[in-house]
Amino acid sequence: MKRRITKHGEAVLKKKSEAVDFAAMKKELPKLLADMWETMHAVNGVGLAAPQIGLSLRLAIIDVKPEGKSERLVLINPEVLSREGEVTEEEGCLSVPGLYARVKRHTKVRVRALDERGEVWERTGTGLLARAFEHETDHLDGKLFLDHLDLVKRLKVAVVLKDLKKDWD
Ligand code: CO
């Protein structure tokens, strides 16, 4: 079932999310993840965090489609282990539809998380995957990509946002 995507300005996006109790959530997790994949794919996203469907949980999904092929990653209680390098690229977010901005991120990001079976995995992402790791874990800490912009840019963006918001559901 497709869920409604929460938008910039909604409280759940600004909150630090709660850790997932895997054992307690095991039963409802498959359905929840299926809903998240469906919601994300319907809008051609490359990542979606639980707060974006209104749930304050440390859970996110990523599929940056390396070489055009789908590779689904489930991040439960993810931790960023290390960050290296610097790169500034244009970025957007399903919770801020229509707005893109250049955001400084790291080129190499190592993450540890649980997968949908509760097993620990670790991976070093580069390029778009590194960016997605940082973008999605930011969501779990109540941060949006807009929070990385400097004051001048943020003021400019505020004007655009006001206009965009008229078209959001
Ligand atoms: Co986002």
PDB file of C-alpha atoms and ligand atoms in Angstrom:
ATOM      1  CA  MET A   1       0.000   0.000   0.000  1.00  0.00           C
ATOM      2  CA  LYS A   2       1.311   3.377  -1.006  1.00  0.00           C
ATOM      3  CA  ARG A   3       1.666   5.792   1.899  1.00  0.00           C
ATOM      4  CA  ARG A   4       1.420   9.548   1.888  1.00  0.00           C
ATOM      5  CA  ILE A   5       4.827  11.212   1.942  1.00  0.00           C
ATOM      6  CA  THR A   6       5.224  13.801   4.682  1.00  0.00           C
ATOM      7  CA  LYS A   7       6.396  17.228   3.568  1.00  0.00           C
ATOM      8  CA  HIS A   8       8.757  19.915   4.821  1.00  0.00           C
ATOM      9  CA  GLY A   9       7.141  21.711   7.748  1.00  0.00           C
ATOM     10  CA  GLU A  10       5.619  18.583   9.316  1.00  0.00           C
ATOM     11  CA  ALA A  11       6.843  17.895  12.852  1.00  0.00           C
ATOM     12  CA  VAL A  12       7.800  14.244  12.291  1.00  0.00           C
ATOM     13  CA  LEU A  13      10.541  15.326   9.864  1.00  0.00           C
ATOM     14  CA  LYS A  14      12.209  17.456  12.536  1.00  0.00           C
ATOM     15  CA  LYS A  15      12.220  14.832  15.270  1.00  0.00           C
ATOM     16  CA  LYS A  16      15.005  12.447  16.174  1.00  0.00           C
ATOM     17  CA  SER A  17      13.573   8.996  15.430  1.00  0.00           C
ATOM     18  CA  GLU A  18      13.360   6.116  17.892  1.00  0.00           C
ATOM     19  CA  ALA A  19      15.493   2.990  17.564  1.00  0.00           C
ATOM     20  CA  VAL A  20      13.711   0.010  16.036  1.00  0.00           C
ATOM     21  CA  ASP A  21      13.172  -2.892  18.438  1.00  0.00           C
ATOM     22  CA  PHE A  22      13.697  -5.589  15.825  1.00  0.00           C
ATOM     23  CA  ALA A  23      12.216  -8.480  17.812  1.00  0.00           C
ATOM     24  CA  ALA A  24       9.111  -6.475  18.676  1.00  0.00           C
ATOM     25  CA  MET A  25       8.609  -5.230  15.109  1.00  0.00           C
ATOM     26  CA  LYS A  26       9.552  -8.406  13.267  1.00  0.00           C
ATOM     27  CA  LYS A  27       5.977  -9.288  12.376  1.00  0.00           C
ATOM     28  CA  GLU A  28       4.908  -5.948  10.977  1.00  0.00           C
ATOM     29  CA  LEU A  29       8.221  -5.156   9.313  1.00  0.00           C
ATOM     30  CA  PRO A  30       7.702  -7.002   5.978  1.00  0.00           C
ATOM     31  CA  LYS A  31       4.453  -5.168   5.290  1.00  0.00           C
ATOM     32  CA  LEU A  32       5.908  -1.838   6.374  1.00  0.00           C
ATOM     33  CA  LEU A  33       8.951  -2.305   4.120  1.00  0.00           C
ATOM     34  CA  ALA A  34       6.781  -3.369   1.197  1.00  0.00           C
ATOM     35  CA  ASP A  35       4.770  -0.179   1.654  1.00  0.00           C
ATOM     36  CA  MET A  36       7.948   1.891   1.764  1.00  0.00           C
ATOM     37  CA  TRP A  37       9.319   0.347  -1.452  1.00  0.00           C
ATOM     38  CA  GLU A  38       6.002   0.883  -3.196  1.00  0.00           C
ATOM     39  CA  THR A  39       5.801   4.492  -1.999  1.00  0.00           C
ATOM     40  CA  MET A  40       9.367   5.243  -3.071  1.00  0.00           C
ATOM     41  CA  HIS A  41       9.199   3.565  -6.464  1.00  0.00           C
ATOM     42  CA  ALA A  42       5.917   5.290  -7.311  1.00  0.00           C
ATOM     43  CA  VAL A  43       7.754   8.607  -7.268  1.00  0.00           C
ATOM     44  CA  ASN A  44      11.086   7.310  -8.620  1.00  0.00           C
ATOM     45  CA  GLY A  45      12.947   8.022  -5.418  1.00  0.00           C
ATOM     46  CA  VAL A  46      16.349   6.576  -4.534  1.00  0.00           C
ATOM     47  CA  GLY A  47      15.797   6.638  -0.778  1.00  0.00           C
ATOM     48  CA  LEU A  48      13.021   6.902   1.774  1.00  0.00           C
ATOM     49  CA  ALA A  49      13.167   7.156   5.567  1.00  0.00           C
ATOM     50  CA  ALA A  50      10.364   6.139   7.937  1.00  0.00           C
ATOM     51  CA  PRO A  51       9.649   9.738   9.088  1.00  0.00           C
ATOM     52  CA  GLN A  52       8.765  10.435   5.459  1.00  0.00           C
ATOM     53  CA  ILE A  53       5.736   8.206   5.871  1.00  0.00           C
ATOM     54  CA  GLY A  54       5.000   9.653   9.293  1.00  0.00           C
ATOM     55  CA  LEU A  55       6.786   7.073  11.462  1.00  0.00           C
ATOM     56  CA  SER A  56       9.420   8.240  13.909  1.00  0.00           C
ATOM     57  CA  LEU A  57      11.558   5.089  13.551  1.00  0.00           C
ATOM     58  CA  ARG A  58      15.216   4.552  12.680  1.00  0.00           C
ATOM     59  CA  LEU A  59      14.476   2.786   9.443  1.00  0.00           C
ATOM     60  CA  ALA A  60      15.232   3.708   5.836  1.00  0.00           C
ATOM     61  CA  ILE A  61      15.457   2.132   2.404  1.00  0.00           C
ATOM     62  CA  ILE A  62      17.846   2.978  -0.423  1.00  0.00           C
ATOM     63  CA  ASP A  63      18.064   1.915  -4.040  1.00  0.00           C
ATOM     64  CA  VAL A  64      20.433   4.082  -6.058  1.00  0.00           C
ATOM     65  CA  LYS A  65      20.380   1.564  -8.943  1.00  0.00           C
ATOM     66  CA  PRO A  66      24.103   1.178  -9.598  1.00  0.00           C
ATOM     67  CA  GLU A  67      24.598   0.599 -13.341  1.00  0.00           C
ATOM     68  CA  GLY A  68      20.865   0.874 -13.836  1.00  0.00           C
ATOM     69  CA  LYS A  69      20.145  -2.291 -11.877  1.00  0.00           C
ATOM     70  CA  SER A  70      18.062  -2.254  -8.738  1.00  0.00           C
ATOM     71  CA  GLU A  71      19.910  -2.995  -5.513  1.00  0.00           C
ATOM     72  CA  ARG A  72      17.672  -2.706  -2.501  1.00  0.00           C
ATOM     73  CA  LEU A  73      19.209  -1.788   0.816  1.00  0.00           C
ATOM     74  CA  VAL A  74      17.300  -1.853   4.086  1.00  0.00           C
ATOM     75  CA  LEU A  75      18.786   0.212   6.893  1.00  0.00           C
ATOM     76  CA  ILE A  76      17.474  -0.540  10.357  1.00  0.00           C
ATOM     77  CA  ASN A  77      19.097   1.443  13.181  1.00  0.00           C
ATOM     78  CA  PRO A  78      21.899   2.598  10.864  1.00  0.00           C
ATOM     79  CA  GLU A  79      25.099   4.084  12.236  1.00  0.00           C
ATOM     80  CA  VAL A  80      27.582   6.075  10.220  1.00  0.00           C
ATOM     81  CA  LEU A  81      30.997   4.618  11.064  1.00  0.00           C
ATOM     82  CA  SER A  82      33.183   6.959   9.019  1.00  0.00           C
ATOM     83  CA  ARG A  83      33.055   9.761   6.470  1.00  0.00           C
ATOM     84  CA  GLU A  84      35.794  10.873   4.090  1.00  0.00           C
ATOM     85  CA  GLY A  85      36.338  13.382   1.318  1.00  0.00           C
ATOM     86  CA  GLU A  86      34.158  16.247   0.202  1.00  0.00           C
ATOM     87  CA  VAL A  87      31.884  16.814  -2.754  1.00  0.00           C
ATOM     88  CA  THR A  88      29.166  19.326  -3.582  1.00  0.00           C
ATOM     89  CA  GLU A  89      26.309  18.112  -5.780  1.00  0.00           C
ATOM     90  CA  GLU A  90      22.702  18.968  -6.446  1.00  0.00           C
ATOM     91  CA  GLU A  91      20.308  17.168  -4.152  1.00  0.00           C
ATOM     92  CA  GLY A  92      16.580  16.839  -3.658  1.00  0.00           C
ATOM     93  CA  CYS A  93      14.172  15.088  -1.315  1.00  0.00           C
ATOM     94  CA  LEU A  94      10.735  13.499  -1.695  1.00  0.00           C
ATOM     95  CA  SER A  95       9.629  15.568   1.309  1.00  0.00           C
ATOM     96  CA  VAL A  96      10.590  18.805  -0.430  1.00  0.00           C
ATOM     97  CA  PRO A  97       9.217  18.153  -3.917  1.00  0.00           C
ATOM     98  CA  GLY A  98      10.293  20.569  -6.621  1.00  0.00           C
ATOM     99  CA  LEU A  99      13.280  21.963  -4.773  1.00  0.00           C
ATOM    100  CA  TYR A 100      16.912  21.129  -5.494  1.00  0.00           C
ATOM    101  CA  ALA A 101      20.039  22.631  -4.025  1.00  0.00           C
ATOM    102  CA  ARG A 102      23.765  22.017  -4.039  1.00  0.00           C
ATOM    103  CA  VAL A 103      24.766  20.317  -0.809  1.00  0.00           C
ATOM    104  CA  LYS A 104      28.232  19.526   0.473  1.00  0.00           C
ATOM    105  CA  ARG A 105      28.564  15.873   1.479  1.00  0.00           C
ATOM    106  CA  HIS A 106      31.255  13.213   1.848  1.00  0.00           C
ATOM    107  CA  THR A 107      32.563  11.088  -1.028  1.00  0.00           C
ATOM    108  CA  LYS A 108      32.993   7.936   1.029  1.00  0.00           C
ATOM    109  CA  VAL A 109      30.659   6.923   3.857  1.00  0.00           C
ATOM    110  CA  ARG A 110      30.728   3.682   5.827  1.00  0.00           C
ATOM    111  CA  VAL A 111      27.493   2.512   7.421  1.00  0.00           C
ATOM    112  CA  ARG A 112      26.494  -0.328   9.709  1.00  0.00           C
ATOM    113  CA  ALA A 113      22.840  -1.368   9.979  1.00  0.00           C
ATOM    114  CA  LEU A 114      20.501  -4.310  10.298  1.00  0.00           C
ATOM    115  CA  ASP A 115      18.763  -5.717   7.246  1.00  0.00           C
ATOM    116  CA  GLU A 116      15.164  -6.918   7.033  1.00  0.00           C
ATOM    117  CA  ARG A 117      16.127 -10.253   8.640  1.00  0.00           C
ATOM    118  CA  GLY A 118      17.795  -8.531  11.560  1.00  0.00           C
ATOM    119  CA  GLU A 119      21.290  -9.315  10.342  1.00  0.00           C
ATOM    120  CA  VAL A 120      24.097  -6.805  10.678  1.00  0.00           C
ATOM    121  CA  TRP A 121      25.696  -5.515   7.490  1.00  0.00           C
ATOM    122  CA  GLU A 122      28.396  -2.962   6.851  1.00  0.00           C
ATOM    123  CA  ARG A 123      29.181  -1.189   3.661  1.00  0.00           C
ATOM    124  CA  THR A 124      31.254   1.661   2.306  1.00  0.00           C
ATOM    125  CA  GLY A 125      29.294   3.766  -0.140  1.00  0.00           C
ATOM    126  CA  THR A 126      30.798   6.110  -2.694  1.00  0.00           C
ATOM    127  CA  GLY A 127      29.161   8.552  -5.099  1.00  0.00           C
ATOM    128  CA  LEU A 128      25.372   8.569  -4.976  1.00  0.00           C
ATOM    129  CA  LEU A 129      25.289   5.789  -2.381  1.00  0.00           C
ATOM    130  CA  ALA A 130      27.495   7.802   0.006  1.00  0.00           C
ATOM    131  CA  ARG A 131      25.144  10.766  -0.472  1.00  0.00           C
ATOM    132  CA  ALA A 132      22.087   8.569   0.130  1.00  0.00           C
ATOM    133  CA  PHE A 133      23.622   7.135   3.314  1.00  0.00           C
ATOM    134  CA  GLU A 134      24.079  10.642   4.691  1.00  0.00           C
ATOM    135  CA  HIS A 135      20.753  11.978   3.408  1.00  0.00           C
ATOM    136  CA  GLU A 136      18.708   9.092   4.856  1.00  0.00           C
ATOM    137  CA  THR A 137      20.507   8.914   8.205  1.00  0.00           C
ATOM    138  CA  ASP A 138      19.993  12.694   8.460  1.00  0.00           C
ATOM    139  CA  HIS A 139      16.240  12.085   8.164  1.00  0.00           C
ATOM    140  CA  LEU A 140      16.429   9.809  11.218  1.00  0.00           C
ATOM    141  CA  ASP A 141      18.050  12.650  13.136  1.00  0.00           C
ATOM    142  CA  GLY A 142      15.350  15.104  12.116  1.00  0.00           C
ATOM    143  CA  LYS A 143      17.436  16.820   9.460  1.00  0.00           C
ATOM    144  CA  LEU A 144      16.672  17.728   5.862  1.00  0.00           C
ATOM    145  CA  PHE A 145      19.149  18.633   3.145  1.00  0.00           C
ATOM    146  CA  LEU A 146      18.013  22.235   3.528  1.00  0.00           C
ATOM    147  CA  ASP A 147      19.606  22.279   6.988  1.00  0.00           C
ATOM    148  CA  HIS A 148      23.019  22.009   5.318  1.00  0.00           C
ATOM    149  CA  LEU A 149      22.579  25.239   3.343  1.00  0.00           C
ATOM    150  CA  ASP A 150      24.129  28.487   4.493  1.00  0.00           C
ATOM    151  CA  LEU A 151      21.934  31.325   5.723  1.00  0.00           C
ATOM    152  CA  VAL A 152      21.876  33.276   2.455  1.00  0.00           C
ATOM    153  CA  LYS A 153      20.854  30.206   0.489  1.00  0.00           C
ATOM    154  CA  ARG A 154      18.289  29.266   3.089  1.00  0.00           C
ATOM    155  CA  LEU A 155      16.636  32.671   2.823  1.00  0.00           C
ATOM    156  CA  LYS A 156      16.463  32.321  -0.949  1.00  0.00           C
ATOM    157  CA  VAL A 157      15.024  28.844  -0.628  1.00  0.00           C
ATOM    158  CA  ALA A 158      12.360  30.030   1.857  1.00  0.00           C
ATOM    159  CA  VAL A 159      10.789  32.180  -0.856  1.00  0.00           C
ATOM    160  CA  VAL A 160      10.704  29.290  -3.332  1.00  0.00           C
ATOM    161  CA  LEU A 161       9.369  26.929  -0.668  1.00  0.00           C
ATOM    162  CA  LYS A 162       6.443  29.178   0.143  1.00  0.00           C
ATOM    163  CA  ASP A 163       5.387  29.011  -3.471  1.00  0.00           C
ATOM    164  CA  LEU A 164       5.976  25.271  -3.867  1.00  0.00           C
ATOM    165  CA  LYS A 165       3.973  24.453  -0.749  1.00  0.00           C
ATOM    166  CA  LYS A 166       0.755  25.563  -2.426  1.00  0.00           C
ATOM    167  CA  ASP A 167       0.960  22.487  -4.648  1.00  0.00           C
ATOM    168  CA  TRP A 168       1.801  19.935  -1.945  1.00  0.00           C
ATOM    169  CA  ASP A 169      -0.771  17.562  -0.454  1.00  0.00           C
TER     170      ASP A 169
HETATM  171 CO    CO B   1      14.926  13.011   1.827  1.00  0.00          CO
END
